[in-house]
Coordinates of N, CA and C in Angstrom, one line a residue:
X1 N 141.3 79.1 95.3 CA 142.0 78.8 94.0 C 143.0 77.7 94.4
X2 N 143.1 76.2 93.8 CA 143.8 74.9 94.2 C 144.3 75.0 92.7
X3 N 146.2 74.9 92.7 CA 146.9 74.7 91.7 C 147.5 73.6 92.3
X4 N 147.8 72.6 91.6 CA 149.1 71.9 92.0 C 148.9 71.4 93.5
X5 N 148.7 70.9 93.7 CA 148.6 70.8 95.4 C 148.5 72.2 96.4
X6 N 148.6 73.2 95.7 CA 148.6 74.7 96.3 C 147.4 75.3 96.5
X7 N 147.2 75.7 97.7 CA 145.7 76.5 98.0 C 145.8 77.8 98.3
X8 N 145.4 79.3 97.4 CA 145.5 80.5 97.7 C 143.9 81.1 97.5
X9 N 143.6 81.3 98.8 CA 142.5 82.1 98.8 C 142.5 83.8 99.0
X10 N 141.7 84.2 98.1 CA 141.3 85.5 97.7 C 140.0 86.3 98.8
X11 N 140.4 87.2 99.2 CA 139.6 87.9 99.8 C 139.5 89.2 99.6
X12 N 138.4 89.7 98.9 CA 139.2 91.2 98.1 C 137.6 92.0 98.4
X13 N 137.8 92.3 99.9 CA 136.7 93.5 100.2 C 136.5 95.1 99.3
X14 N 135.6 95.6 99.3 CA 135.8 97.1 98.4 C 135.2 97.9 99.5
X15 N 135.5 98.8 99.3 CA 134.7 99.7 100.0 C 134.7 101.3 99.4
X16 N 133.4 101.9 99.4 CA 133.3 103.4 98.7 C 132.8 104.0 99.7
X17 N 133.1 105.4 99.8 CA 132.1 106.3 100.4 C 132.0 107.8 99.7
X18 N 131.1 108.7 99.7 CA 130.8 109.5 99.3 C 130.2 110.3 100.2
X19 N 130.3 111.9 100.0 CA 129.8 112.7 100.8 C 129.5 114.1 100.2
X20 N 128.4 114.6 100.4 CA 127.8 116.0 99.6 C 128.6 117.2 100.8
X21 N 129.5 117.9 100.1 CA 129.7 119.2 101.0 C 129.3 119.8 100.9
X22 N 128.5 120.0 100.0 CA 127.6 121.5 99.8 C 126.7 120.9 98.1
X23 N 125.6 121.5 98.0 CA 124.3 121.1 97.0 C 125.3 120.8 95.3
X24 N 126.8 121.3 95.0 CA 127.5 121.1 94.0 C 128.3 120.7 94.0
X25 N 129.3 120.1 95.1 CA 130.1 119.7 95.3 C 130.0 118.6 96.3
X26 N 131.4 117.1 96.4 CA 131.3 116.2 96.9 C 132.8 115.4 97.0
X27 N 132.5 115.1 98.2 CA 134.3 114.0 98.6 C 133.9 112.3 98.4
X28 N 135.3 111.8 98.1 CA 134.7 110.5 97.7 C 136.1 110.1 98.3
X29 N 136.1 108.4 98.7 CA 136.8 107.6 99.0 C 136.8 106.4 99.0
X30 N 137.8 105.6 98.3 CA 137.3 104.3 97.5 C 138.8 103.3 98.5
X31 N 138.1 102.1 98.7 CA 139.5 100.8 98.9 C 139.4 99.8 98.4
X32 N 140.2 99.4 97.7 CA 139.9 98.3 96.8 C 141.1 96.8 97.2
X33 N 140.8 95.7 97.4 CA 141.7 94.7 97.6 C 141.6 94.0 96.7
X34 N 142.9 93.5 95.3 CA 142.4 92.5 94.5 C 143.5 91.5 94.8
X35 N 143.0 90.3 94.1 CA 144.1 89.2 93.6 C 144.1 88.4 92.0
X36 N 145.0 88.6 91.2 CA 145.5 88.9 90.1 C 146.0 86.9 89.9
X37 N 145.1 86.3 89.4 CA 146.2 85.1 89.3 C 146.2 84.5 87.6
X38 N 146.5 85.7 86.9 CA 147.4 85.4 85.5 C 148.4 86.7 86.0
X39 N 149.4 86.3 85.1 CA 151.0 87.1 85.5 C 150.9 87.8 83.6
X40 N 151.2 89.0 83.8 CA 152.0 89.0 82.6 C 153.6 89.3 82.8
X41 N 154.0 88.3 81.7 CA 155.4 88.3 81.5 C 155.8 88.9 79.5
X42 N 156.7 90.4 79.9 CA 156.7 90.9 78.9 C 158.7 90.9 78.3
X43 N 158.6 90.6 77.9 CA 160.3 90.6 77.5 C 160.5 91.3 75.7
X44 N 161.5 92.3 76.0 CA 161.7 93.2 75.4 C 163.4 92.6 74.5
X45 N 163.0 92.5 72.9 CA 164.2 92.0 72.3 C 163.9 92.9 70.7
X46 N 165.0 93.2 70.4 CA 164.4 93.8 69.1 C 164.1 94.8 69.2
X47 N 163.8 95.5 70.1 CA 162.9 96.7 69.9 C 161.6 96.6 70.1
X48 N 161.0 95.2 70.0 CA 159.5 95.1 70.3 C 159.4 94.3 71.6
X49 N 158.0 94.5 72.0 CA 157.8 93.8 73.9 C 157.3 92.1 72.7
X50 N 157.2 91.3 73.7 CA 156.8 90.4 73.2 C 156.0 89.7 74.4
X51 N 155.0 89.4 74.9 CA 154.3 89.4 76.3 C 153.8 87.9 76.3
X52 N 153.6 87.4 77.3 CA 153.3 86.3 77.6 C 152.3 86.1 79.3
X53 N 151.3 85.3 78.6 CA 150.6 85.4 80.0 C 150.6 83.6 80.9
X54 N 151.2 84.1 82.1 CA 151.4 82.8 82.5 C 150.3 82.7 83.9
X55 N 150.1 81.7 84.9 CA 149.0 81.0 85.6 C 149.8 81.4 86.9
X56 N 149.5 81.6 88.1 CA 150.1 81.2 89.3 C 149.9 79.7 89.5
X57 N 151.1 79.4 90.1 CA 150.8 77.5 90.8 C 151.7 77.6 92.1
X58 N 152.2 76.6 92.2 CA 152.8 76.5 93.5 C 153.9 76.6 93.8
X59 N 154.4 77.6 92.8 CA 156.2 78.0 93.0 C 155.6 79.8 92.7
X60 N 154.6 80.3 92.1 CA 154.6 81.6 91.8 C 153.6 81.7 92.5
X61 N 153.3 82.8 93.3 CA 151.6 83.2 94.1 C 151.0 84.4 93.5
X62 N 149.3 84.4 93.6 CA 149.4 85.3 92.6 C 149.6 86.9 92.8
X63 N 149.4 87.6 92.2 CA 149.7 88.8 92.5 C 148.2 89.6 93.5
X64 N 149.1 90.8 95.0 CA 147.9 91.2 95.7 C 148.0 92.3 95.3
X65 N 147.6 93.2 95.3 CA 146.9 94.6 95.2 C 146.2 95.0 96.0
X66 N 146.5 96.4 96.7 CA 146.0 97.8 97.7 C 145.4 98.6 96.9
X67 N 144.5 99.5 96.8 CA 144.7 100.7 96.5 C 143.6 101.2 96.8
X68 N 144.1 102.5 97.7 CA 143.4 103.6 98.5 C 143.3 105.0 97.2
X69 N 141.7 105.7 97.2 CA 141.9 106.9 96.0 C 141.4 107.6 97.3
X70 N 141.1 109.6 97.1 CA 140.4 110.0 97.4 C 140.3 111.4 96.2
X71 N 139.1 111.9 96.3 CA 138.5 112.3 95.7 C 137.8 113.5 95.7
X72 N 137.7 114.7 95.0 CA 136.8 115.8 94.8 C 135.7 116.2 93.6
X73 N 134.8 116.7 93.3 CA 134.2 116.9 92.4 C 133.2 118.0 92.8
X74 N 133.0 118.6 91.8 CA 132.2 120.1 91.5 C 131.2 120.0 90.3
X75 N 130.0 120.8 89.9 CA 129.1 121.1 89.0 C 129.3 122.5 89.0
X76 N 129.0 123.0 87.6 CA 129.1 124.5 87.7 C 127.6 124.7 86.5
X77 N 127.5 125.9 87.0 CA 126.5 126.4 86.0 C 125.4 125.5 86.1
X78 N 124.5 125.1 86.8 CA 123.3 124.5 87.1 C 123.6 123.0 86.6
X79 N 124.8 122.8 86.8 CA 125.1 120.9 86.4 C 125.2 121.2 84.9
X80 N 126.0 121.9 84.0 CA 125.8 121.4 82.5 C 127.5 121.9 82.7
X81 N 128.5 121.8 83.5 CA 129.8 121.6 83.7 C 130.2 120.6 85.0
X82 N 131.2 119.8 84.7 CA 131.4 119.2 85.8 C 133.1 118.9 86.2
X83 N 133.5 119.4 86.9 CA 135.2 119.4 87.2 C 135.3 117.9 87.8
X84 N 136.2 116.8 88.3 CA 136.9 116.4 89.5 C 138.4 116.6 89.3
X85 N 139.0 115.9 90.7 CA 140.3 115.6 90.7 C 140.0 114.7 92.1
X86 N 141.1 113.0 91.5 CA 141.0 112.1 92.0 C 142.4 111.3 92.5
X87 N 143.1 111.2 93.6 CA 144.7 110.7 93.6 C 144.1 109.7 94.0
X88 N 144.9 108.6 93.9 CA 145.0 107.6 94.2 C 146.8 106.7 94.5
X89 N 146.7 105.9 95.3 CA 147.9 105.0 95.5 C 147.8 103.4 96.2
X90 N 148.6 103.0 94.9 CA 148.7 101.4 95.4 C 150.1 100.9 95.5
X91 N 149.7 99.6 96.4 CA 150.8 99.3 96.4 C 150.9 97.5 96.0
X92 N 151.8 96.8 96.1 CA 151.4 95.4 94.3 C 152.6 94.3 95.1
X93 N 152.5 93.1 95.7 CA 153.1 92.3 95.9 C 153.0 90.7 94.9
X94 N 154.1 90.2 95.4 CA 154.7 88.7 94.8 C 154.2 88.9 93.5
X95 N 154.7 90.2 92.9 CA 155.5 90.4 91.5 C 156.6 89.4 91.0
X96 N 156.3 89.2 89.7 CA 156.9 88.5 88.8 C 158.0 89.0 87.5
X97 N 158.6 89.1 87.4 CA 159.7 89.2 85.9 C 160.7 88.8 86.1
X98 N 161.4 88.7 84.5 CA 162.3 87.6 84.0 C 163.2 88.4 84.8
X99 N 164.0 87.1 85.0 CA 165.9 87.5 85.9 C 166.5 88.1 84.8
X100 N 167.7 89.0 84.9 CA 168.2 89.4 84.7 C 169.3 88.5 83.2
X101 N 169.4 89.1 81.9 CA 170.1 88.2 81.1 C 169.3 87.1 80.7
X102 N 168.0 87.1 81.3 CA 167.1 86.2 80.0 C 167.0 86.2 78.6
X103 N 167.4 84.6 78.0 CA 167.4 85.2 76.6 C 166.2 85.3 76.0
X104 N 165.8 86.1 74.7 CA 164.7 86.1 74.2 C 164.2 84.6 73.6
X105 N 165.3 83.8 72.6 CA 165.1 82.8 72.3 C 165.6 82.0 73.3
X106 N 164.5 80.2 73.0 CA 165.1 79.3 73.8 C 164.2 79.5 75.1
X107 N 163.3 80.4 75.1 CA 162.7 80.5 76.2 C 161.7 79.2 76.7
X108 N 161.1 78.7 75.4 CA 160.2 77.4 75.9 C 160.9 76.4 75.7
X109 N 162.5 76.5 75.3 CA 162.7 75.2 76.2 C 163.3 74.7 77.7
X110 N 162.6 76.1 77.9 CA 162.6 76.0 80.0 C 161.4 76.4 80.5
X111 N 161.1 75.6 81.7 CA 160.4 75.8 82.8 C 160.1 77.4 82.5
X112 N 159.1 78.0 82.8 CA 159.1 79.5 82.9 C 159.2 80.1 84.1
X113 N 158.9 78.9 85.1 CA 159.0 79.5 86.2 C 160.6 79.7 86.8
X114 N 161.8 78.8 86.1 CA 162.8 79.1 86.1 C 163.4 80.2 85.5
X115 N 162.5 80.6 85.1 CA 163.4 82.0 84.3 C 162.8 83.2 84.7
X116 N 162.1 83.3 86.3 CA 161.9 84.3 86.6 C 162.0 85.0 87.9
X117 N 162.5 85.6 88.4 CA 162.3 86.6 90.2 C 161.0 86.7 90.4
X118 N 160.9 86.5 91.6 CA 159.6 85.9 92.3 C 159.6 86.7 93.3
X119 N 158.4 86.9 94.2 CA 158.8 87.9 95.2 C 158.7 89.7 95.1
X120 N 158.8 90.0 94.4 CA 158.7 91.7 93.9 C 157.7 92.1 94.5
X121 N 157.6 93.5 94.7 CA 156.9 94.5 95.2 C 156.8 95.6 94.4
X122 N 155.8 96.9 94.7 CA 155.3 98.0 93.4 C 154.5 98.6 94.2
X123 N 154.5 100.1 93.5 CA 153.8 100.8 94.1 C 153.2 101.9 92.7
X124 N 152.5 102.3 92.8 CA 151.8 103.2 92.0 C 151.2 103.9 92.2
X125 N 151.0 105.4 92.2 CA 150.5 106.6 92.4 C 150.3 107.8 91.4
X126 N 149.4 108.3 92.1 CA 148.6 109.7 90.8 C 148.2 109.9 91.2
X127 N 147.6 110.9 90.1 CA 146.3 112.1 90.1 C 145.3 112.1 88.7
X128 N 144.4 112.2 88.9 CA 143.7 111.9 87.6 C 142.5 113.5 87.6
X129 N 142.9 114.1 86.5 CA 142.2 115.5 86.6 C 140.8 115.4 85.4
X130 N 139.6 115.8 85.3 CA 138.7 115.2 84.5 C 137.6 116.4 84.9
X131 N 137.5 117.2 83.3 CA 136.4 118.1 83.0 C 135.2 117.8 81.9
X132 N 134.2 118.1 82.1 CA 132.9 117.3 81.6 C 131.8 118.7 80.7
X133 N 132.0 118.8 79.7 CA 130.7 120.2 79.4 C 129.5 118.8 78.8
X134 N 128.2 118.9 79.5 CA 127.2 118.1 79.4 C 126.4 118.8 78.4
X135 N 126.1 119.7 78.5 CA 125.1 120.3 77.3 C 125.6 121.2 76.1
X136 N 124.5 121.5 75.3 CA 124.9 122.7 74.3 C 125.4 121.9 72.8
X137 N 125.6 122.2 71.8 CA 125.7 121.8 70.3 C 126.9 121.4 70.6
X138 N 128.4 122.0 71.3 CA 129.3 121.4 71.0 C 129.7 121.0 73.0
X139 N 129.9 120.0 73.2 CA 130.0 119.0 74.1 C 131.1 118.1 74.5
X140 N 131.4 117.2 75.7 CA 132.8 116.6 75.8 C 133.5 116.6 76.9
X141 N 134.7 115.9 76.9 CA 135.0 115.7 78.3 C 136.7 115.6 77.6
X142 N 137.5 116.2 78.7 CA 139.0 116.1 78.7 C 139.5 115.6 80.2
X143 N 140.4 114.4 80.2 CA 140.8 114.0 81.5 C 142.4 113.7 81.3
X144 N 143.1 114.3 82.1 CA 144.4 114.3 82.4 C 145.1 113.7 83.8
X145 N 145.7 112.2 83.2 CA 146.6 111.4 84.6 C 147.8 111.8 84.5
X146 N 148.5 111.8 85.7 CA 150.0 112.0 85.9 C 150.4 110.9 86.9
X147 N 150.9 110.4 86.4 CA 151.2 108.5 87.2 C 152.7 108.7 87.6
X148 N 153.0 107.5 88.1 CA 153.9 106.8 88.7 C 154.2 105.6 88.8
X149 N 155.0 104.5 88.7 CA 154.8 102.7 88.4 C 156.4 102.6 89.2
X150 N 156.6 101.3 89.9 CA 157.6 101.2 90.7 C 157.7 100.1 91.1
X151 N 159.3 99.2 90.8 CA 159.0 97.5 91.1 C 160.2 98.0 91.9
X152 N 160.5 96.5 92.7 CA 161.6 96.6 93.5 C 161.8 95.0 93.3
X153 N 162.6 94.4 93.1 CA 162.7 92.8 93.5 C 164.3 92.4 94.8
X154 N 164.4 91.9 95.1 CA 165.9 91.7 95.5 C 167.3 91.7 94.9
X155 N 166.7 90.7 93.7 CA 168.1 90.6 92.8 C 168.0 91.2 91.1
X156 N 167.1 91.7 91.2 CA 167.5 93.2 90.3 C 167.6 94.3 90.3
X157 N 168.4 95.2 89.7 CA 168.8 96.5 89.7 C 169.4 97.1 91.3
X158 N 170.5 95.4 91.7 CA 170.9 95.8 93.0 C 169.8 95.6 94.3
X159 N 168.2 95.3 94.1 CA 167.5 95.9 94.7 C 167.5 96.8 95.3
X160 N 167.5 97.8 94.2 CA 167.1 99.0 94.1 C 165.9 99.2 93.7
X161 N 164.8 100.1 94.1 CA 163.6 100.6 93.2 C 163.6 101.1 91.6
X162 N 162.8 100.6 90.5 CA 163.3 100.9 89.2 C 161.3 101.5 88.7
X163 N 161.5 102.2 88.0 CA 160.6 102.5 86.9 C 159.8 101.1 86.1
X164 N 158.6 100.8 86.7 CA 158.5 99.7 86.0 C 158.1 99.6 84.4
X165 N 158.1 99.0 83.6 CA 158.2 99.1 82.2 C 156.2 99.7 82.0
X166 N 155.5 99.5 82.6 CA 154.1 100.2 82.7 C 154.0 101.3 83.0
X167 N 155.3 102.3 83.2 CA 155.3 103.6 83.6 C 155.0 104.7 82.8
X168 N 154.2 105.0 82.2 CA 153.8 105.9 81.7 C 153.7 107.5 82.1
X169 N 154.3 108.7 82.0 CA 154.3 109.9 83.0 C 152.8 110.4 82.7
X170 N 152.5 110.6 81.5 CA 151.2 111.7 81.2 C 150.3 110.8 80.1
X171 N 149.1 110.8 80.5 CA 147.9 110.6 79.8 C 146.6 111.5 79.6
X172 N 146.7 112.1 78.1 CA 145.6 113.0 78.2 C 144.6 112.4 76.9
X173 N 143.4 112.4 77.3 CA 142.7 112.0 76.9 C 141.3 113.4 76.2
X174 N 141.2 113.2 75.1 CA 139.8 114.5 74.8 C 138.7 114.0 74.1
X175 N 137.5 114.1 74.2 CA 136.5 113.4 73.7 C 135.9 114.8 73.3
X176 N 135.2 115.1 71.8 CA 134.2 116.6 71.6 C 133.4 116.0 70.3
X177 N 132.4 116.6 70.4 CA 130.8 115.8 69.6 C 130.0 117.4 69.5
X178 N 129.9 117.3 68.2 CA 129.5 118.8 67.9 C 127.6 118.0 66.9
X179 N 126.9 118.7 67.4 CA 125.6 118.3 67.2 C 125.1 119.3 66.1
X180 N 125.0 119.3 64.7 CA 124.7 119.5 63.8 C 123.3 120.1 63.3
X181 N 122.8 119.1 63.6 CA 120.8 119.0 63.6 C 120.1 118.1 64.4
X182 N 119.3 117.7 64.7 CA 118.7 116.2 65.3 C 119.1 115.0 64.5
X183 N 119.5 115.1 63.2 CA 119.6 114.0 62.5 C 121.3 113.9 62.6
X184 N 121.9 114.9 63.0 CA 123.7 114.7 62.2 C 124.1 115.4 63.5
X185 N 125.4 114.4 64.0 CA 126.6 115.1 64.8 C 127.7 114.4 64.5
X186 N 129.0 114.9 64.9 CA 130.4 114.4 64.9 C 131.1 114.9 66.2
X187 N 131.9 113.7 66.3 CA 132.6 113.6 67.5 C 134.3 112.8 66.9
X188 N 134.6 113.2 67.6 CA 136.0 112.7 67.7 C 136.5 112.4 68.8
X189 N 138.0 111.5 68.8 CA 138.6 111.2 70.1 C 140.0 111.3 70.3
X190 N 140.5 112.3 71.0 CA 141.9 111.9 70.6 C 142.8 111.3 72.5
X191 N 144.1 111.2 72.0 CA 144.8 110.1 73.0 C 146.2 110.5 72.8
X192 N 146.9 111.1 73.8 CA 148.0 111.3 73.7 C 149.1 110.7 75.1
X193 N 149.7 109.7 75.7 CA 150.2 109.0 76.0 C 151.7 109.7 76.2
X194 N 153.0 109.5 77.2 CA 154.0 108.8 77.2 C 154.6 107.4 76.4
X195 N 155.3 107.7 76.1 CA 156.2 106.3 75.7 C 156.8 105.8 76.7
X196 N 157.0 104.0 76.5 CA 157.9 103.7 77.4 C 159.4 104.2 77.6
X197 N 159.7 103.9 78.5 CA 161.2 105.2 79.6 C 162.2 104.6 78.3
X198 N 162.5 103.2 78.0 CA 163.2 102.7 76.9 C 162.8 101.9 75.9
X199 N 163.6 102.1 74.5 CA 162.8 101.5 73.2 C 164.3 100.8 72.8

């Protein structure tokens, strides 16, 4: 990737492994390397985010990403149930956001790259719990994360570690599909989320 006179190359190996412990059950282990070269930039005025997606060049690099999961999973009742639970943790360099006392207006008429801390670091971690009924007239899956999100820059919040605005604590998710006849079923979805830490 050549921006500006600037050259950043990306090397983003993956790697999975899997393993049968026994005829219903199985361990898993995933590593993932990425590199991220749009930024988002979200700035919060009013009450509403207002987001902006900016380019890496040769004053911003783009963002790297780690992240190591591992993994369990089960079948029950001859495979027509299926349990996991999966943690995972990453960790997130040459993070980007606005400095501190940015105004909301007047923004484009500056540089953007002037109006932002460069350099940041993040980490993110969980658990992601996820049950599956595959057969039978009424059917579906419920999966439940409990996260974590964490920036650090130098010259914000003292550099101190802060809750990043992507911090979400709980995510529960339910999917159920009730099968009727051959010709008729219904399903629904529902989605229940955290709010952001501040509004």
């Amino acid at each position: 990737y050549i921006t500006n006179g600037k050259s950043y190359t990306s090397w983003e190996p993956r790697l999975k492994a899997n393993a049968n412990t026994s005829g219903n059950s199985s361990l898993s282990f995933s590593y993932d390397r990425n590199f991220q070269f749009l930024h988002q930039l979200t700035h919060y005025a009013n009450g509403f985010p207002a987001s902006f997606w900016v380019v890496a060049n040769d004053r911003v690099a783009p963002q790297k990403v780690h992240q190591w999961a591992v993994g369990f999973g089960r079948s029950f009742d001859n495979g027509n149930y299926l349990a996991s639970v999966e943690g995972y943790y990453k960790t997130m360099s040459d993070l980007i956001d606005f400095r501190e006392g940015t105004p909301f207006f007047g923004q484009l008429d500056q540089t953007w790259t002037d109006l932002v801390e460069t350099d940041g670091i993040g980490k993110a971690y969980g658990a992601e719990f996820f049950v599956h009924k595959k057969t039978g007239r009424w059917n579906g899956w419920a999966g439940y994360t409990l996260s974590w999100s964490r920036h650090r820059f130098e010259n914000l919040n003292h550099g101190e570690w802060y809750y990043s605005r992507y911090d979400r604590r709980h995510d529960l998710e339910v999917y159920l599909n009730f099968r009727w006849n051959e010709k008729w079923s219904f399903s629904g979805n529902w989605d229940l989320r955290s709010g952001h830490r501040l509004t």
